[in-house]
PDB file of C-alpha atoms in Angstrom:
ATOM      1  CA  UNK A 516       0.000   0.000   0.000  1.00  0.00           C
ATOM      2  CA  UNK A 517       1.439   3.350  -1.296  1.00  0.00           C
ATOM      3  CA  UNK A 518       1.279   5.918   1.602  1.00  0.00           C
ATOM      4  CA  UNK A 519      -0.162   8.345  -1.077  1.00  0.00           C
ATOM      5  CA  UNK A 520      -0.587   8.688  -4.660  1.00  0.00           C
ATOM      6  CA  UNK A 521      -3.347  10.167  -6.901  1.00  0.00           C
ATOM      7  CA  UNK A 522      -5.065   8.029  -9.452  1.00  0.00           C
ATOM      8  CA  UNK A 523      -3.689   9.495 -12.510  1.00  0.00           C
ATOM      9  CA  UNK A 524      -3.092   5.772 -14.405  1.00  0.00           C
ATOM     10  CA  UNK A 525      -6.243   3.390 -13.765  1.00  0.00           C
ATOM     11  CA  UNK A 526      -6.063  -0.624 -13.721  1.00  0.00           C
ATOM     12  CA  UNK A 527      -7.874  -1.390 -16.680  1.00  0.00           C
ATOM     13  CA  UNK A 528      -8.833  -4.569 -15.258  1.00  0.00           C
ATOM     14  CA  UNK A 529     -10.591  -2.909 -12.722  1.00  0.00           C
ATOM     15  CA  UNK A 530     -11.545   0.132 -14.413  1.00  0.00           C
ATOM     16  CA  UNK A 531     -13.202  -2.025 -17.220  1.00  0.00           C
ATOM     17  CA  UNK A 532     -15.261  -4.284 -14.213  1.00  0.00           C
ATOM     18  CA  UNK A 533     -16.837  -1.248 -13.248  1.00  0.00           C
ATOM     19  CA  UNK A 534     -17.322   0.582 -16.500  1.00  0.00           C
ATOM     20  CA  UNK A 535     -19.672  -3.051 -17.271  1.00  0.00           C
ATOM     21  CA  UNK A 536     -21.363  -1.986 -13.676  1.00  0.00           C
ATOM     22  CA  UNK A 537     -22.460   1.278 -14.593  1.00  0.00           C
ATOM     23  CA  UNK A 538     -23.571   0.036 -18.130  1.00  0.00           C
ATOM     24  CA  UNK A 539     -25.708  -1.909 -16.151  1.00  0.00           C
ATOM     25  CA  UNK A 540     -26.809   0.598 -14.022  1.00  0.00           C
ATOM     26  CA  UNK A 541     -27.660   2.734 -16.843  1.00  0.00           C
ATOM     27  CA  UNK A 542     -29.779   0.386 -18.817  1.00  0.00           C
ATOM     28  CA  UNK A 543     -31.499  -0.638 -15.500  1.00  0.00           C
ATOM     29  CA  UNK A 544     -33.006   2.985 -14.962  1.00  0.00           C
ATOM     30  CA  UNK A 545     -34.081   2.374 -18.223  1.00  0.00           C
ATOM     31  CA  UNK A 546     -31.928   4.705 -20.256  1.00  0.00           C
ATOM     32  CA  UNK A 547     -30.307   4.088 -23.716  1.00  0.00           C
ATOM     33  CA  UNK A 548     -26.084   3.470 -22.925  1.00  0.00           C
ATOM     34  CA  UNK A 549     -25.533   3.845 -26.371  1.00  0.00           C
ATOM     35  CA  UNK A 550     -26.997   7.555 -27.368  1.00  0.00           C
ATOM     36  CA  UNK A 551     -24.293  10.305 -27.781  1.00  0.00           C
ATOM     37  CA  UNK A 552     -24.498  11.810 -24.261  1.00  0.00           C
ATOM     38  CA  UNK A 553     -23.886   8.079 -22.521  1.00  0.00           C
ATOM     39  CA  UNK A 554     -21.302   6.661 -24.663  1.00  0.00           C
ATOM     40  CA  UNK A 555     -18.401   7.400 -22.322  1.00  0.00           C
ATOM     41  CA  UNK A 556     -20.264   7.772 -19.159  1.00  0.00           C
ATOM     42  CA  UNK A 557     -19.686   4.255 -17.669  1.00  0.00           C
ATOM     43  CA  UNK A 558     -16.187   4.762 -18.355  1.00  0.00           C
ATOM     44  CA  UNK A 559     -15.889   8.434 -16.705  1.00  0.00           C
ATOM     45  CA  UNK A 560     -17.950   7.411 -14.028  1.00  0.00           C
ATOM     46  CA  UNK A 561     -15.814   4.147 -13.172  1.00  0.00           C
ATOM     47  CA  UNK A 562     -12.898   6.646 -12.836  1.00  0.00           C
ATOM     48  CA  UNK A 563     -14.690   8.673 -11.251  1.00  0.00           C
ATOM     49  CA  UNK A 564     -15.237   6.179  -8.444  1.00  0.00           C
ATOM     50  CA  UNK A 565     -12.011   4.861  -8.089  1.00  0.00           C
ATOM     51  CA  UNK A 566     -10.533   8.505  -7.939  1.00  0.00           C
ATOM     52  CA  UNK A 567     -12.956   9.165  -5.018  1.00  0.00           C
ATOM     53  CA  UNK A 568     -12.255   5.911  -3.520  1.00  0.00           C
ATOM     54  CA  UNK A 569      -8.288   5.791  -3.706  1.00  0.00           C
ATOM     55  CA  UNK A 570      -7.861   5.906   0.042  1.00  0.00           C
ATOM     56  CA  UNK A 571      -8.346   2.381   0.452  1.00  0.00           C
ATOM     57  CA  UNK A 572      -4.856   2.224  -1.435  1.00  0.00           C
ATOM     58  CA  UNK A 573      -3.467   4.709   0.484  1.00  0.00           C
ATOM     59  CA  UNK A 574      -1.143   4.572   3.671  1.00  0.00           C
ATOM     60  CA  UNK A 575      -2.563   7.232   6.340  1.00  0.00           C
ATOM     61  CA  UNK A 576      -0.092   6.421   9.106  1.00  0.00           C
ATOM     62  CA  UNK A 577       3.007   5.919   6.379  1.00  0.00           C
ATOM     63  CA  UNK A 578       1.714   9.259   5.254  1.00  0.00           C
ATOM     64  CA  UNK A 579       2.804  10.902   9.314  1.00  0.00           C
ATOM     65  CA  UNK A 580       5.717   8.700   9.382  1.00  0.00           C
ATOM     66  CA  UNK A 581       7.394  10.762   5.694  1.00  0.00           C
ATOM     67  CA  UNK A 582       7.714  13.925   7.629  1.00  0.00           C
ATOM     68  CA  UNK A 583       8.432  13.931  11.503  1.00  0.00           C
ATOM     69  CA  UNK A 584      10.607  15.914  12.821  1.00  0.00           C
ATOM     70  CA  UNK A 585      11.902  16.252  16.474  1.00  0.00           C
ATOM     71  CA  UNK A 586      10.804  19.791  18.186  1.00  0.00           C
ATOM     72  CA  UNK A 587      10.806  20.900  21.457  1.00  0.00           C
ATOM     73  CA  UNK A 588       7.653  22.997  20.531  1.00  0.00           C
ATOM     74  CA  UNK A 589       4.621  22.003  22.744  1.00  0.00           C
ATOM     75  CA  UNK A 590       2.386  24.603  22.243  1.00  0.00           C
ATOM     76  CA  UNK A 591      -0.855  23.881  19.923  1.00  0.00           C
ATOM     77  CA  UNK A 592      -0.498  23.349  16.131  1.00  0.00           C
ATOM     78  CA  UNK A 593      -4.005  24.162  14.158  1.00  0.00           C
ATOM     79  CA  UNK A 594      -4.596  23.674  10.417  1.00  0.00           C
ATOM     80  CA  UNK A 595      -8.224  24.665   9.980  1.00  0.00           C
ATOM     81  CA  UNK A 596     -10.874  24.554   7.281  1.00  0.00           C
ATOM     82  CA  UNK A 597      -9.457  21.458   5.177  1.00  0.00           C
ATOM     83  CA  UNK A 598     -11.747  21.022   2.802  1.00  0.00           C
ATOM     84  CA  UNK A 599     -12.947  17.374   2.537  1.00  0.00           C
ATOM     85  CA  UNK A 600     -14.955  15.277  -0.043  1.00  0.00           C
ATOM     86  CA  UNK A 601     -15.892  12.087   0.619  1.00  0.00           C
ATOM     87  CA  UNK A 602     -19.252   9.484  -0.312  1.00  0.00           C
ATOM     88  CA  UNK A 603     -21.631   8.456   2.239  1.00  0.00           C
ATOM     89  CA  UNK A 604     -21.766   4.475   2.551  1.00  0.00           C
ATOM     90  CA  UNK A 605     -25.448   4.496   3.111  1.00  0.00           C
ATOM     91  CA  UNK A 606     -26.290   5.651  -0.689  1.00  0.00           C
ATOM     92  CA  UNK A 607     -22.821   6.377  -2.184  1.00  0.00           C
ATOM     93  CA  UNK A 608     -23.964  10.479  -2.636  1.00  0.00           C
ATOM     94  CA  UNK A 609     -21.486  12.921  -1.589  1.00  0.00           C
ATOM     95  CA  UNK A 610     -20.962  14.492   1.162  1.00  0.00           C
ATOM     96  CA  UNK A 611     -18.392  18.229   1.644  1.00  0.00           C
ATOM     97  CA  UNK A 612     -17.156  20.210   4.136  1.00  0.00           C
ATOM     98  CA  UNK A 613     -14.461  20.859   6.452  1.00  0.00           C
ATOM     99  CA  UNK A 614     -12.247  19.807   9.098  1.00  0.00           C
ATOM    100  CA  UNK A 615     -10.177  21.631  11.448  1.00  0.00           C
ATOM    101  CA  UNK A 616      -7.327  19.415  13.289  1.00  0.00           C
ATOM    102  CA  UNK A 617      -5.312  20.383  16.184  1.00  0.00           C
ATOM    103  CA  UNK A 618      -2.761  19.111  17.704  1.00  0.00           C
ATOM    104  CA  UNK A 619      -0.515  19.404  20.920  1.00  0.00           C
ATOM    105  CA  UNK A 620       3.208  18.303  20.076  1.00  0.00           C
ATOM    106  CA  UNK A 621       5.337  15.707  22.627  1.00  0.00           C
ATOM    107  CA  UNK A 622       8.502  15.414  20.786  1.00  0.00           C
ATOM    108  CA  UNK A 623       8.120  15.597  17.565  1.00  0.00           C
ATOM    109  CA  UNK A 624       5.754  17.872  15.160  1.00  0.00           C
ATOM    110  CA  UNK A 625       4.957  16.725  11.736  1.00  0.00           C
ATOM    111  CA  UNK A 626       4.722  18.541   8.113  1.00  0.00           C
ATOM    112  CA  UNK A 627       1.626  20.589   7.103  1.00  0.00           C
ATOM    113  CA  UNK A 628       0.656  18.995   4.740  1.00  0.00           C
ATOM    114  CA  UNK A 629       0.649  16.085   5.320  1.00  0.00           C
ATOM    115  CA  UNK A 630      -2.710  16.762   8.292  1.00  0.00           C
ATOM    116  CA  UNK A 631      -4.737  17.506   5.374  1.00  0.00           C
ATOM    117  CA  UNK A 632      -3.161  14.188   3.239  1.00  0.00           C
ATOM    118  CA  UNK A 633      -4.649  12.391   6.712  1.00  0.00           C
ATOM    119  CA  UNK A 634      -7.871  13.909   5.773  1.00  0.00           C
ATOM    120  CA  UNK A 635      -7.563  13.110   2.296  1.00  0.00           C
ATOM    121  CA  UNK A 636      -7.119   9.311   2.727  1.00  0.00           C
ATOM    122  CA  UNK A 637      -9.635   8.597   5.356  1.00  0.00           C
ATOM    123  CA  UNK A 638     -12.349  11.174   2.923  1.00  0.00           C
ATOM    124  CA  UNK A 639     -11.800   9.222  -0.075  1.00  0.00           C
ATOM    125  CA  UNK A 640     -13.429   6.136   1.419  1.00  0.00           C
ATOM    126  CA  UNK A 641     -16.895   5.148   1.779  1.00  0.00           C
ATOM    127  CA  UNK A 642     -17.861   6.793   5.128  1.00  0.00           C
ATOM    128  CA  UNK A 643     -20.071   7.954   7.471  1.00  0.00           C
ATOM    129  CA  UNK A 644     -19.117  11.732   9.258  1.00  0.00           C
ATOM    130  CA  UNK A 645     -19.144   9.986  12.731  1.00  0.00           C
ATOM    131  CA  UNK A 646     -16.265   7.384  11.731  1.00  0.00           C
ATOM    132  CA  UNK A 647     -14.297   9.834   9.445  1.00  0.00           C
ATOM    133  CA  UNK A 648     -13.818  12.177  12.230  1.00  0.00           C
ATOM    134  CA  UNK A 649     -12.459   9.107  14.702  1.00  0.00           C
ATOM    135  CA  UNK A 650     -10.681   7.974  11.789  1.00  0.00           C
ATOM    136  CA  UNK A 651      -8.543  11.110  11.430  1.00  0.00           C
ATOM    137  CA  UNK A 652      -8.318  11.260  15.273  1.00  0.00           C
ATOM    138  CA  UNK A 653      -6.778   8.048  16.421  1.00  0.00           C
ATOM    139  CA  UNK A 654      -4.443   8.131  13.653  1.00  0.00           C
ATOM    140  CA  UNK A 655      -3.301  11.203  14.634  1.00  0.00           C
ATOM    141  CA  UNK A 656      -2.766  10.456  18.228  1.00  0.00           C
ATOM    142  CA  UNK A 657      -1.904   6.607  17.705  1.00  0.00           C
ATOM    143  CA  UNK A 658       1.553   7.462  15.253  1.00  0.00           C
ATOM    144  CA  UNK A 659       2.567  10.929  16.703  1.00  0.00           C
ATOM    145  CA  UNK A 660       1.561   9.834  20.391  1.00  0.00           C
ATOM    146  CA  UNK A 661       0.999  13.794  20.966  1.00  0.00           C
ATOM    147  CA  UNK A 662       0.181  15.624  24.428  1.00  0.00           C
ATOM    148  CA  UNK A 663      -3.431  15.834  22.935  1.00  0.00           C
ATOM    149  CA  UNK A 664      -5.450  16.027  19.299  1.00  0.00           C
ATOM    150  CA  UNK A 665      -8.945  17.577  18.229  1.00  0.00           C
ATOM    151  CA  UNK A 666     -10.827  17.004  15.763  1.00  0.00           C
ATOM    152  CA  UNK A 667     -14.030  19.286  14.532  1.00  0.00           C
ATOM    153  CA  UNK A 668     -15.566  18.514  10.804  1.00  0.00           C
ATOM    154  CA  UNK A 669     -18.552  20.179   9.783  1.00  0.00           C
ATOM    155  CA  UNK A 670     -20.146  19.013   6.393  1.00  0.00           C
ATOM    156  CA  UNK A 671     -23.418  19.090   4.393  1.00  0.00           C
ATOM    157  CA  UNK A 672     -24.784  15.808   3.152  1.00  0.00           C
ATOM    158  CA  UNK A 673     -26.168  15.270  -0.317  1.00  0.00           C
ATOM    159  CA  UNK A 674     -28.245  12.300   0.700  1.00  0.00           C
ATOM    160  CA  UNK A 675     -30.124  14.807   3.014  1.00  0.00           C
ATOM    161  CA  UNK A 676     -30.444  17.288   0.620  1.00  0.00           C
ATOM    162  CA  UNK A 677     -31.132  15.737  -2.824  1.00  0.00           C
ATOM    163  CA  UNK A 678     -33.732  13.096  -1.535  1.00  0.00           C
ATOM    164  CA  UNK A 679     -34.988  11.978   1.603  1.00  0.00           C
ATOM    165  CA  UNK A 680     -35.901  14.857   4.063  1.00  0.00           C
ATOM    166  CA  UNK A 681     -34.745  17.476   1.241  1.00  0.00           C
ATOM    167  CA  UNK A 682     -33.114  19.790   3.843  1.00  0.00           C
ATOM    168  CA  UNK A 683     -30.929  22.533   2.243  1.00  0.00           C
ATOM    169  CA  UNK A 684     -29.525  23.873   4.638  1.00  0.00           C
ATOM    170  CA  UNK A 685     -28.643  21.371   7.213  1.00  0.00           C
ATOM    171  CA  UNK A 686     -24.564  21.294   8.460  1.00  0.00           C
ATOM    172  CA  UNK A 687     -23.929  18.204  10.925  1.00  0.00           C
ATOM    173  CA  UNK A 688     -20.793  18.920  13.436  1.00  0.00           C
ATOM    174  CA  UNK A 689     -18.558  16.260  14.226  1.00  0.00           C
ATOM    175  CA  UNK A 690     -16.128  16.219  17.060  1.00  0.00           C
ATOM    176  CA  UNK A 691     -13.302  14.057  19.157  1.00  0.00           C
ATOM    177  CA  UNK A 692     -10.614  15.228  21.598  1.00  0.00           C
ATOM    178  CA  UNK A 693      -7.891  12.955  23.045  1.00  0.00           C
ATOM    179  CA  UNK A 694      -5.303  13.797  25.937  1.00  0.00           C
ATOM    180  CA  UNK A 695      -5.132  17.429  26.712  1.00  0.00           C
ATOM    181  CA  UNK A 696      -7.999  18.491  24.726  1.00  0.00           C
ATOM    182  CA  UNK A 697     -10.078  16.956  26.959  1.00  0.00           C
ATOM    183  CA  UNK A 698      -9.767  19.357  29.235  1.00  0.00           C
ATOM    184  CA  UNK A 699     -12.392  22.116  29.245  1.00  0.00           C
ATOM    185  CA  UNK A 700     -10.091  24.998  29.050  1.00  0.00           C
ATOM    186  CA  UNK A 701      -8.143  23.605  25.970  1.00  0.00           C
ATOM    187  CA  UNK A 702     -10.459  22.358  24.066  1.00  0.00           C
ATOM    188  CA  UNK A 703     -12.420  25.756  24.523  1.00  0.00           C
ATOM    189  CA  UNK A 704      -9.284  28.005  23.262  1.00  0.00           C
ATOM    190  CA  UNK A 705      -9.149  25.433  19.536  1.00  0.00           C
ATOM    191  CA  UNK A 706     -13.299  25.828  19.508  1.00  0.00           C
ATOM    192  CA  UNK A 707     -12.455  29.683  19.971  1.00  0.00           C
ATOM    193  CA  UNK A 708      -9.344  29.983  17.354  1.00  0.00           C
ATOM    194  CA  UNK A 709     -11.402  27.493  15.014  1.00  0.00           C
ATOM    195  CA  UNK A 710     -14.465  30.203  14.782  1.00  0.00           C
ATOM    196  CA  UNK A 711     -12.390  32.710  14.469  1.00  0.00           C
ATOM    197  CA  UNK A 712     -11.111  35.002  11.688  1.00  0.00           C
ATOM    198  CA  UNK A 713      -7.827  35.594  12.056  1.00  0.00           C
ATOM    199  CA  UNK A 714      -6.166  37.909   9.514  1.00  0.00           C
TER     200      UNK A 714
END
């Protein structure tokens, strides 16, 4: 398992099973695979699904491992508002948003970017919010065993709005604190610097 890559080159073995799956599909809701406008779709959407599925390749821990570093700094880290993408396992419709991901350094600190690669992997699975947000948690505190992580991701759900209760609007907040940040006056300074607009 690669600790990250983007699907740029596709298995065509697999590519081509699930190109036949969405012909299927197609033809089952009863319209014509073969007009203009549907030609390539199977084929686009097949790619489509393994692009927003390529975290189950992917290496979220190997991904923490590539870049830390050892720092004395023990003060709070933030990187707020990733935006996230990911499909809802319940009826495969999208669901966007962000997270915001703190965390409390104990000997080593790790690269930027690589918080919102962590965010990237576990989003590009089939998911529900609740486990995506304990997801990004645990492997956050399990690999760089800091004084304390948070976790906050707040995301509107296509399978609420599209169909179902039809409810525009709707955000659902996600949260999970380990170590220090379960401490009330910690985890009330990243809620405050997380709603915040600092500029």
């Amino acid at each position: 398992m690669a600790p990250y890559k983007n699907f740029e080159e596709y298995n065509m073995e697999i590519t081509t099973e699930v190109k036949d799956r969405f012909s299927k599909i197609i033809d089952g809701i009863g319209e014509d695979v073969t007009r203009e406008g549907l030609v390539k779709t199977p084929e686009r959407a097949a790619k489509a699904m393994l692009f927003l599925t390529q975290g189950y390749q992917q290496d979220a821990v190997e991904i923490l491992k590539s870049a830390m570093f050892k720092e004395d700094y023990d003060d709070m880290v933030i990187i707020k508002n990733i935006e996230l993408y990911s499909l809802c396992e319940h009826h495969m419709l999208p669901f966007f948003g962000k997270a915001h991901v703190a965390y409390i350094p104990n000997g080593h600190i790790v690269g930027l970017s690589k918080i919102p690669r962590v965010v990237d992997v576990f989003a590009r699975r089939l998911q529900v919010q609740e486990r995506l947000t304990h997801d990004i948690l645990e492997c956050i505190n399990s690999t760089l065993k800091p004084k304390g992580v948070a976790v906050v991701i707040e995301a509107s759900h296509m399978c609420m709005m599209m169909r179902g209760v039809q409810k525009q609007n709707s955000v659902t907040t996600t949260s999970g604190f380990r170590g220090q940040f379960e401490k009330i006056e910690t985890r009330n300074e990243f809620l405050k610097l997380i709603s915040s607009d600092l500029s």
